[in-house]
Amino acid sequence: TPKSVENSINELADYLAKPAKSELETIRSFYVWICYNISYNATAYFSGTSAVTEASGVLKSKSSVCEGYANLFQALCVAKNIKCQKISGFSKGYGHQLGTILSYQNKTDHAWNIVFVSGKWRFIETTWGAGHIDNKRTFVKEFTNFYFLTKPEHFIEDHFPYINNDVEGSKEWQLLRKPVSIEDFSKTLKTTNVARDWGVIFPSHQNEVVKVDRKASISMESKQNTLTNVSVNLYGSSRELCNESVVIVKNNYSNYTITITPRKTGKYMLQIFGTIDKSQNVMPQLTEYLIECMSIEDEFMSYPEHSGFYGPSTDCKLRGFANPESISAFQICQNGEFELKTMTSKTLKCTAKIYETDGSRSSDFVMIEQSNNSVCVKARFISKGYYKITLFSEFEGSDTYSEAMNILVLNKKAAKIPTPFPQTYSTTTEYNCHLIEPLVRNVPSNSNVRFAMSSPVIQQLLIDGKVYKKENDQLWDITLKTGDSGVVTVSAKTDNNVNSYSYIYQYVVD
């Protein structure tokens, strides 16, 4: 708008309404103009000093608090004979303390508008539509459409009308068939406008305070939009990060479970983040809970370091995994020897790593075996506790490996033989090798050692300098005597007419 039309409410209203083809478009132009042109007076808000709130004064200063935003919007509507009211009440905005129970004795802290359009009353919130206050107590301009004609069931999550001390009369301005009480408003979980926009809900825990007796599991659903990534942060009472006590598991494409097992009793803050854009590095917050832990597990076990969710990646099927939704993201291993087999729709190139709770990783205690239509991950756990197994694969058109899935495993008993698997090579999976024994890297010296394996394509083996030729379709079953020390290398070739062999396994002689 030119400066010349910003001198009066009527001039501005006429200018903004002139190109509008409907009352709705006029209201829209008022909303957008205010959100983009009026800044929130954070200094007045935090200092307790008065800000200009009368409509013409807000127009002149281009700055105000919620009262001024609402007054200006109402004045523009009145100028064009559009039915509009200013609503005062309680809000869950900046500075809201989780667990606070409001009463009608509290002083109202916010103002917004309702406007009559297309035959019914609708909400308008220009203050929050214009931006937000950050952690430095500074107003950040950030326009959002969310607070333009917001659905009543979404608006009630953070706005509760209370006008002129009239409890009953204020209920109708919730615009709900069944108005909620001020106590329910206080207790009910507030999700961010991003979460509400995407249809993210938390059906198991709909109140903002969660009481934990040893362990709690919070369910999260996102059926309207597929979340490409989700993460959580758990903070202690001194704002220390306690992510060793929280984990998020993806159950299917739209459902997640967040499990909290605190190390000690007390209060925690759980923040949940997510995104529908895989390229987005900083994920917006979806909601936060106050966690009150009353009791803890008899034996605390840390979760592995992990920034996202456990389960198949959202592009797992595109990578060639046939039924990723059938893979359980959380599994239990009873004896330290773990195996996970998944079907594939094509031949894949895969690797895997094991991560311990401190973030250390190893490829020695995990082995990949493949066929044309499956991938099998074998892992060995040397102690009890939680482990993360990450399966990497090549995405079609890319020469690099990236995460295809993360599996959380609770191992209940250490492996009897806590040694690594034999060293394998790219040809091991290329030749679809399946190893029966030895399944340990270290073999005894001066001993007869049985080597047994299968492969549909290998024609000859070379073990410790001796050639073995395939005689039938049965297993390769060879016994050899080891020396005093050194290594035993198993090589293979798939064509009898080729001279060179390729490594498939290597062992260490003790």
XYZ file of C-alpha atoms in Angstrom:
510
model
C 0.000 0.000 0.000
C 1.197 3.537 -0.696
C 1.886 5.706 2.347
C -0.927 8.019 1.281
C -3.624 5.467 2.168
C -2.136 4.607 5.559
C -3.248 7.860 7.180
C -6.686 6.656 8.192
C -8.574 3.428 8.841
C -11.209 4.214 6.193
C -8.682 5.040 3.465
C -6.719 1.863 4.137
C -9.878 -0.280 4.268
C -11.110 1.173 0.957
C -7.760 0.609 -0.739
C -7.428 -3.006 0.474
C -11.049 -3.876 -0.351
C -11.140 -2.311 -3.834
C -9.685 -5.288 -5.795
C -11.527 -7.859 -3.659
C -14.269 -9.832 -5.429
C -15.919 -10.993 -2.211
C -16.199 -10.256 1.471
C -13.873 -13.199 2.097
C -11.173 -11.652 -0.105
C -11.565 -8.330 1.736
C -11.074 -10.056 5.080
C -8.096 -11.885 3.659
C -6.476 -8.631 2.523
C -6.939 -7.130 6.017
C -5.313 -10.176 7.630
C -2.313 -10.239 5.294
C -1.713 -6.496 5.475
C -1.728 -6.409 9.281
C 0.499 -9.502 9.582
C 3.083 -8.030 7.225
C 2.970 -4.399 8.354
C 2.425 -4.403 12.123
C 5.286 -5.524 14.388
C 4.818 -6.866 17.881
C 6.075 -4.512 20.605
C 8.120 -7.031 22.597
C 9.768 -4.247 24.623
C 6.418 -3.079 25.991
C 5.308 -6.649 26.659
C 8.358 -7.585 28.726
C 8.835 -4.245 30.481
C 5.209 -3.932 31.516
C 4.909 -0.506 29.914
C 1.832 0.398 27.920
C 1.824 0.058 24.146
C -0.360 1.880 21.660
C -3.502 -0.235 21.239
C -6.107 2.173 19.775
C -6.617 1.279 16.095
C -5.566 4.602 14.559
C -2.519 4.757 16.836
C -1.466 1.234 15.830
C -1.824 2.216 12.179
C 0.409 5.225 12.742
C 3.099 3.511 14.870
C 3.032 0.176 12.990
C 3.627 -1.507 16.352
C 1.478 -2.869 19.164
C 0.581 -5.867 21.306
C -2.314 -8.297 20.817
C -4.949 -5.762 21.887
C -3.799 -3.353 19.180
C -3.685 -6.039 16.487
C -7.270 -7.059 17.311
C -8.500 -3.451 17.484
C -7.010 -2.599 14.091
C -8.494 -5.665 12.407
C -11.917 -4.923 13.901
C -11.731 -1.273 12.820
C -10.942 -2.244 9.210
C -13.905 -4.644 9.182
C -16.254 -2.037 10.645
C -15.154 0.405 7.949
C -16.445 -2.049 5.309
C -19.570 -3.093 7.274
C -18.195 -6.579 8.004
C -19.419 -8.111 11.255
C -16.409 -8.539 13.553
C -15.746 -8.708 17.275
C -12.713 -8.564 19.489
C -12.431 -11.498 21.881
C -10.366 -11.474 25.050
C -9.323 -14.526 27.012
C -6.517 -16.886 27.987
C -3.849 -18.239 25.676
C -1.028 -20.762 25.614
C 1.486 -18.491 23.989
C 4.962 -17.265 24.889
C 5.759 -17.979 28.520
C 3.090 -20.633 28.983
C 4.135 -22.988 31.775
C 3.156 -26.618 31.272
C 1.054 -27.939 34.129
C -0.459 -24.535 35.003
C -4.155 -24.807 35.874
C -6.013 -21.599 35.056
C -9.095 -20.295 36.814
C -11.491 -17.435 36.173
C -9.707 -15.535 38.938
C -6.654 -15.227 36.675
C -6.298 -12.118 34.544
C -6.872 -12.661 30.835
C -3.704 -12.303 28.779
C -4.647 -12.182 25.105
C -7.001 -10.776 22.479
C -8.053 -11.923 18.991
C -10.986 -11.568 16.592
C -13.976 -13.417 15.236
C -15.425 -12.375 11.917
C -18.714 -13.326 10.272
C -18.018 -14.615 6.774
C -19.754 -17.056 4.424
C -22.639 -17.414 6.846
C -20.767 -18.209 10.057
C -18.332 -16.868 12.623
C -14.657 -17.675 12.074
C -11.442 -16.991 14.016
C -8.803 -14.431 13.033
C -5.521 -14.188 14.997
C -3.331 -11.482 13.431
C -0.855 -11.296 16.334
C 0.297 -14.889 15.958
C -0.196 -14.745 12.215
C 2.477 -12.020 12.052
C 5.259 -13.922 13.831
C 6.504 -14.992 17.237
C 8.819 -14.052 20.105
C 12.072 -16.030 20.193
C 14.214 -17.152 23.125
C 16.002 -13.775 23.091
C 12.684 -12.007 23.726
C 12.768 -10.553 20.241
C 9.834 -10.438 17.834
C 10.510 -12.513 14.716
C 8.376 -11.717 11.688
C 7.118 -15.017 10.270
C 3.847 -14.923 8.400
C 1.573 -17.947 8.676
C -1.797 -18.758 7.146
C -2.679 -21.018 10.046
C -4.422 -18.283 12.050
C -6.619 -17.140 9.175
C -10.093 -18.667 9.687
C -8.639 -21.345 11.968
C -10.789 -24.388 12.682
C -12.435 -24.141 16.152
C -11.090 -27.558 17.201
C -7.568 -26.314 16.429
C -8.049 -22.828 17.899
C -9.188 -24.125 21.289
C -5.799 -25.775 21.829
C -4.267 -22.398 22.667
C -7.145 -19.854 22.892
C -9.855 -19.778 25.577
C -12.374 -16.898 25.437
C -13.433 -15.158 28.661
C -15.233 -11.869 28.136
C -16.498 -9.417 30.778
C -16.396 -12.035 33.556
C -19.214 -13.882 31.794
C -18.464 -17.622 32.061
C -21.582 -18.883 30.278
C -21.732 -16.130 27.682
C -18.101 -16.673 26.742
C -18.635 -20.342 25.887
C -20.381 -19.597 22.597
C -17.243 -17.866 21.309
C -15.335 -21.140 21.412
C -17.469 -21.910 18.314
C -17.609 -25.556 19.425
C -20.669 -27.782 19.682
C -19.405 -28.973 23.047
C -17.504 -26.154 24.792
C -14.589 -27.164 27.017
C -14.060 -26.064 30.595
C -11.215 -23.811 31.646
C -9.718 -26.730 33.595
C -9.769 -28.991 30.522
C -8.279 -26.173 28.432
C -5.462 -25.867 30.996
C -4.704 -29.587 31.005
C -5.093 -30.398 27.312
C -1.969 -30.791 25.213
C -1.139 -27.911 22.899
C 0.400 -28.960 19.590
C 2.099 -26.386 17.401
C 0.295 -24.884 14.417
C 2.633 -26.930 12.191
C 1.467 -30.159 13.845
C -2.190 -29.137 13.545
C -1.669 -28.183 9.892
C -0.151 -31.603 9.146
C -2.751 -33.536 11.136
C -0.288 -34.834 13.761
C -2.065 -36.100 16.890
C -1.075 -37.781 20.164
C -4.017 -40.083 20.978
C -2.566 -41.902 23.997
C -1.681 -38.795 26.047
C -3.924 -35.826 25.328
C -2.905 -33.860 28.405
C 0.297 -31.833 28.579
C 1.463 -33.509 31.808
C 2.473 -37.182 31.679
C 3.018 -39.093 34.910
C 5.585 -41.874 34.555
C 5.653 -44.984 36.725
C 8.927 -46.642 35.613
C 8.102 -46.213 31.917
C 5.632 -44.398 29.678
C 4.851 -44.805 25.980
C 3.302 -41.927 24.039
C 1.670 -42.667 20.685
C 1.875 -40.238 17.770
C -0.051 -40.433 14.484
C 0.316 -38.512 11.238
C -2.221 -39.825 8.730
C -2.731 -36.579 6.819
C 0.945 -36.102 5.883
C 3.856 -38.559 5.893
C 6.597 -37.428 8.239
C 9.986 -38.028 6.622
C 11.797 -37.611 9.924
C 10.962 -37.354 13.615
C 13.179 -36.684 16.625
C 12.837 -36.087 20.361
C 14.750 -34.316 23.104
C 14.298 -35.015 26.812
C 15.548 -32.345 29.228
C 16.017 -32.681 32.976
C 15.054 -30.100 35.581
C 18.376 -28.284 35.057
C 17.927 -28.318 31.261
C 20.477 -31.121 30.895
C 19.884 -33.377 27.892
C 18.703 -36.875 28.914
C 18.231 -38.550 25.522
C 19.631 -41.821 26.849
C 16.186 -42.173 28.482
C 13.962 -41.637 25.449
C 13.478 -43.420 22.144
C 11.045 -43.122 19.225
C 9.997 -46.175 17.207
C 8.107 -46.070 13.916
C 5.330 -48.672 13.892
C 4.155 -48.019 10.329
C 4.012 -45.140 7.859
C 1.762 -43.018 10.085
C 2.195 -44.274 13.649
C 5.036 -43.817 16.141
C 5.665 -44.714 19.778
C 7.820 -42.532 22.040
C 9.054 -44.413 25.105
C 10.472 -42.641 28.163
C 12.374 -44.568 30.859
C 13.967 -41.948 33.128
C 17.190 -42.677 34.988
C 15.896 -40.919 38.107
C 12.663 -39.505 39.485
C 11.711 -35.880 38.963
C 10.413 -33.546 36.274
C 11.480 -33.576 32.628
C 10.584 -31.661 29.478
C 9.942 -33.749 26.360
C 10.105 -31.928 23.024
C 8.990 -33.653 19.815
C 10.056 -32.520 16.349
C 9.148 -33.644 12.841
C 9.144 -32.723 9.181
C 7.461 -33.703 5.933
C 10.413 -32.370 3.931
C 13.394 -34.722 3.769
C 15.736 -31.879 2.796
C 14.819 -29.817 5.866
C 17.771 -29.875 8.270
C 16.073 -28.055 11.158
C 12.804 -29.734 12.036
C 9.920 -27.677 13.465
C 8.616 -28.553 16.903
C 5.349 -30.515 17.044
C 4.589 -30.370 20.754
C 6.082 -30.661 24.224
C 5.136 -32.509 27.394
C 5.923 -32.086 31.065
C 7.075 -35.511 32.291
C 6.661 -36.233 35.998
C 8.545 -39.407 36.892
C 7.296 -41.040 40.078
C 9.375 -44.251 40.011
C 12.174 -45.799 37.945
C 13.142 -49.218 36.590
C 15.079 -51.516 38.934
C 17.867 -51.688 36.354
C 18.329 -48.673 34.080
C 19.611 -49.362 30.561
C 20.525 -46.470 28.281
C 19.196 -46.219 24.746
C 21.820 -45.825 21.994
C 22.611 -42.361 20.671
C 20.214 -41.723 17.802
C 18.830 -38.473 16.417
C 15.763 -39.792 14.580
C 13.255 -42.615 14.733
C 13.803 -46.384 14.601
C 12.323 -48.233 11.658
C 12.550 -48.314 7.867
C 13.205 -44.996 6.121
C 10.303 -43.431 4.244
C 12.012 -44.276 0.934
C 12.730 -47.898 1.910
C 10.387 -49.349 -0.683
C 11.908 -47.205 -3.427
C 15.290 -48.635 -2.480
C 14.042 -52.138 -3.300
C 12.882 -53.517 0.066
C 9.691 -55.435 -0.667
C 7.701 -55.156 2.586
C 9.399 -52.638 4.882
C 6.178 -52.107 6.848
C 6.444 -55.722 8.086
C 9.828 -55.081 9.727
C 9.558 -54.470 13.453
C 11.611 -51.422 14.454
C 12.073 -52.776 17.990
C 13.209 -56.365 18.506
C 14.350 -58.517 21.426
C 17.359 -60.831 21.289
C 17.568 -63.512 23.978
C 21.154 -64.792 23.665
C 23.412 -62.324 21.856
C 22.952 -63.919 18.425
C 20.585 -61.877 16.261
C 19.242 -62.347 12.755
C 16.965 -60.124 10.698
C 15.791 -61.199 7.255
C 13.839 -58.976 4.886
C 12.604 -59.595 1.365
C 13.662 -57.421 -1.569
C 12.155 -56.700 -4.969
C 15.585 -56.565 -6.623
C 19.240 -57.256 -5.895
C 20.571 -54.605 -3.503
C 23.957 -53.401 -2.342
C 23.916 -53.220 1.454
C 26.175 -52.790 4.459
C 25.387 -52.658 8.182
C 26.820 -51.362 11.453
C 26.136 -51.933 15.141
C 26.021 -48.902 17.466
C 26.357 -49.174 21.223
C 24.799 -46.836 23.767
C 27.826 -44.523 23.829
C 27.665 -44.026 20.072
C 30.627 -46.280 19.266
C 30.110 -48.377 16.168
C 31.404 -51.613 14.718
C 31.090 -53.551 11.479
C 33.023 -56.529 12.895
C 30.058 -57.855 14.856
C 27.558 -57.638 12.013
C 27.448 -59.568 8.729
C 25.278 -59.207 5.620
C 24.127 -62.172 3.531
C 22.097 -61.685 0.380
C 20.195 -63.495 -2.316
C 18.428 -62.111 -5.357
C 15.283 -61.472 -3.320
C 16.379 -61.089 0.313
C 18.821 -59.449 2.693
C 19.808 -61.102 5.967
C 21.563 -59.162 8.748
C 23.381 -61.238 11.360
C 24.613 -59.510 14.524
C 26.446 -60.561 17.657
C 26.110 -58.686 20.959
C 28.890 -59.046 23.519
C 26.875 -57.707 26.470
C 23.267 -57.234 27.464
C 21.492 -53.959 26.834
C 20.200 -51.862 23.926
C 21.879 -51.741 20.519
C 21.179 -49.907 17.284
C 21.602 -51.741 13.990
C 21.727 -49.512 10.924
C 21.308 -51.020 7.476
C 22.729 -48.911 4.646
C 21.920 -49.359 0.980
C 22.653 -47.741 -2.344
C 19.784 -45.657 -3.623
C 19.142 -46.140 -7.331
C 21.143 -43.602 -9.318
C 23.533 -42.949 -6.431
C 26.975 -44.438 -5.845
C 26.885 -43.727 -2.120
C 25.329 -45.689 0.730
C 22.732 -44.058 2.980
C 20.518 -45.210 5.832
C 17.759 -47.583 4.783
C 16.579 -48.575 8.254
C 17.472 -48.399 11.941
C 16.508 -51.249 14.256
C 16.528 -51.009 18.062
C 17.453 -54.320 19.706
C 17.230 -55.208 23.385
C 19.746 -57.985 24.019
C 18.990 -59.911 27.201
C 22.096 -62.090 27.447
C 25.655 -61.720 26.147
C 26.753 -63.977 23.284
C 28.510 -67.181 24.381
C 31.362 -66.544 21.954
C 31.999 -62.777 22.050
C 34.157 -62.591 18.932
C 33.656 -60.855 15.558
C 32.319 -62.480 12.427
C 34.807 -63.432 9.688
C 35.880 -60.524 7.539
C 33.706 -60.277 4.430
C 34.005 -58.412 1.137
C 31.728 -56.913 -1.518
C 32.033 -60.171 -3.459
C 30.655 -62.074 -0.455
C 27.241 -60.563 -1.020
C 27.696 -60.350 -4.802
C 28.143 -64.139 -4.906
C 25.138 -64.621 -2.555
C 27.294 -66.497 -0.054
C 25.679 -68.152 2.940
C 28.124 -69.145 5.679
C 27.331 -72.056 7.994
C 30.640 -72.267 9.848
C 32.947 -71.035 11.196
C 30.869 -67.982 12.133
C 33.725 -66.503 14.167
C 36.781 -64.675 12.892
C 39.282 -66.406 15.194
C 39.940 -70.109 14.534
C 42.238 -72.375 16.620
C 45.808 -73.056 15.502
C 47.052 -76.540 14.551
C 43.487 -77.818 14.437
C 41.115 -79.360 11.966
C 38.573 -76.654 11.110
C 35.408 -77.346 9.147
C 34.449 -74.752 6.572
C 30.858 -74.994 5.276
C 29.017 -72.580 3.017
C 26.752 -72.309 0.001
C 26.579 -70.102 -3.082
C 24.556 -70.511 -6.280
C 27.291 -69.083 -8.515
C 30.724 -70.076 -7.119
C 32.498 -72.738 -9.222
C 35.850 -72.945 -7.420
C 37.241 -72.116 -3.984
C 40.806 -71.343 -3.027
C 41.540 -71.956 0.664
C 45.019 -71.764 2.125
C 46.553 -72.316 -1.306
C 44.441 -75.339 -2.215
C 41.814 -75.351 -4.984
C 38.418 -76.976 -4.506
C 36.085 -77.505 -7.460
C 32.340 -77.723 -7.353
C 31.092 -81.258 -7.911
C 27.344 -80.897 -7.282
C 24.757 -78.470 -5.965
C 25.320 -79.471 -2.379
C 27.075 -77.370 0.251
C 30.725 -76.614 0.097
C 31.947 -78.678 3.063
C 35.714 -78.620 3.575
C 37.900 -79.489 6.535
C 41.406 -78.060 6.673
C 44.202 -78.035 9.231
C 45.367 -74.638 10.417
C 48.977 -73.646 11.036
C 50.640 -72.067 14.058
C 49.378 -68.518 13.355
C 48.502 -66.064 10.603
C 45.376 -65.849 8.522
C 43.219 -68.187 6.446
C 41.746 -66.547 3.366
C 38.850 -68.014 1.415
C 38.696 -66.914 -2.227
C 36.323 -67.881 -5.004
C 35.592 -67.579 -8.696
C 32.379 -68.044 -10.627
C 33.926 -68.978 -13.973
C 36.279 -71.954 -14.393
C 37.866 -70.253 -17.391
C 38.991 -67.210 -15.393
C 42.356 -67.357 -13.638
C 41.814 -64.832 -10.823
C 40.011 -65.444 -7.530
C 38.177 -62.912 -5.354
C 38.248 -62.789 -1.548
C 35.003 -63.782 0.209
C 36.128 -64.540 3.811
C 39.196 -64.118 5.988
C 39.958 -65.715 9.363
C 42.616 -65.160 12.013
C 44.477 -68.198 13.352
C 45.060 -68.006 17.130
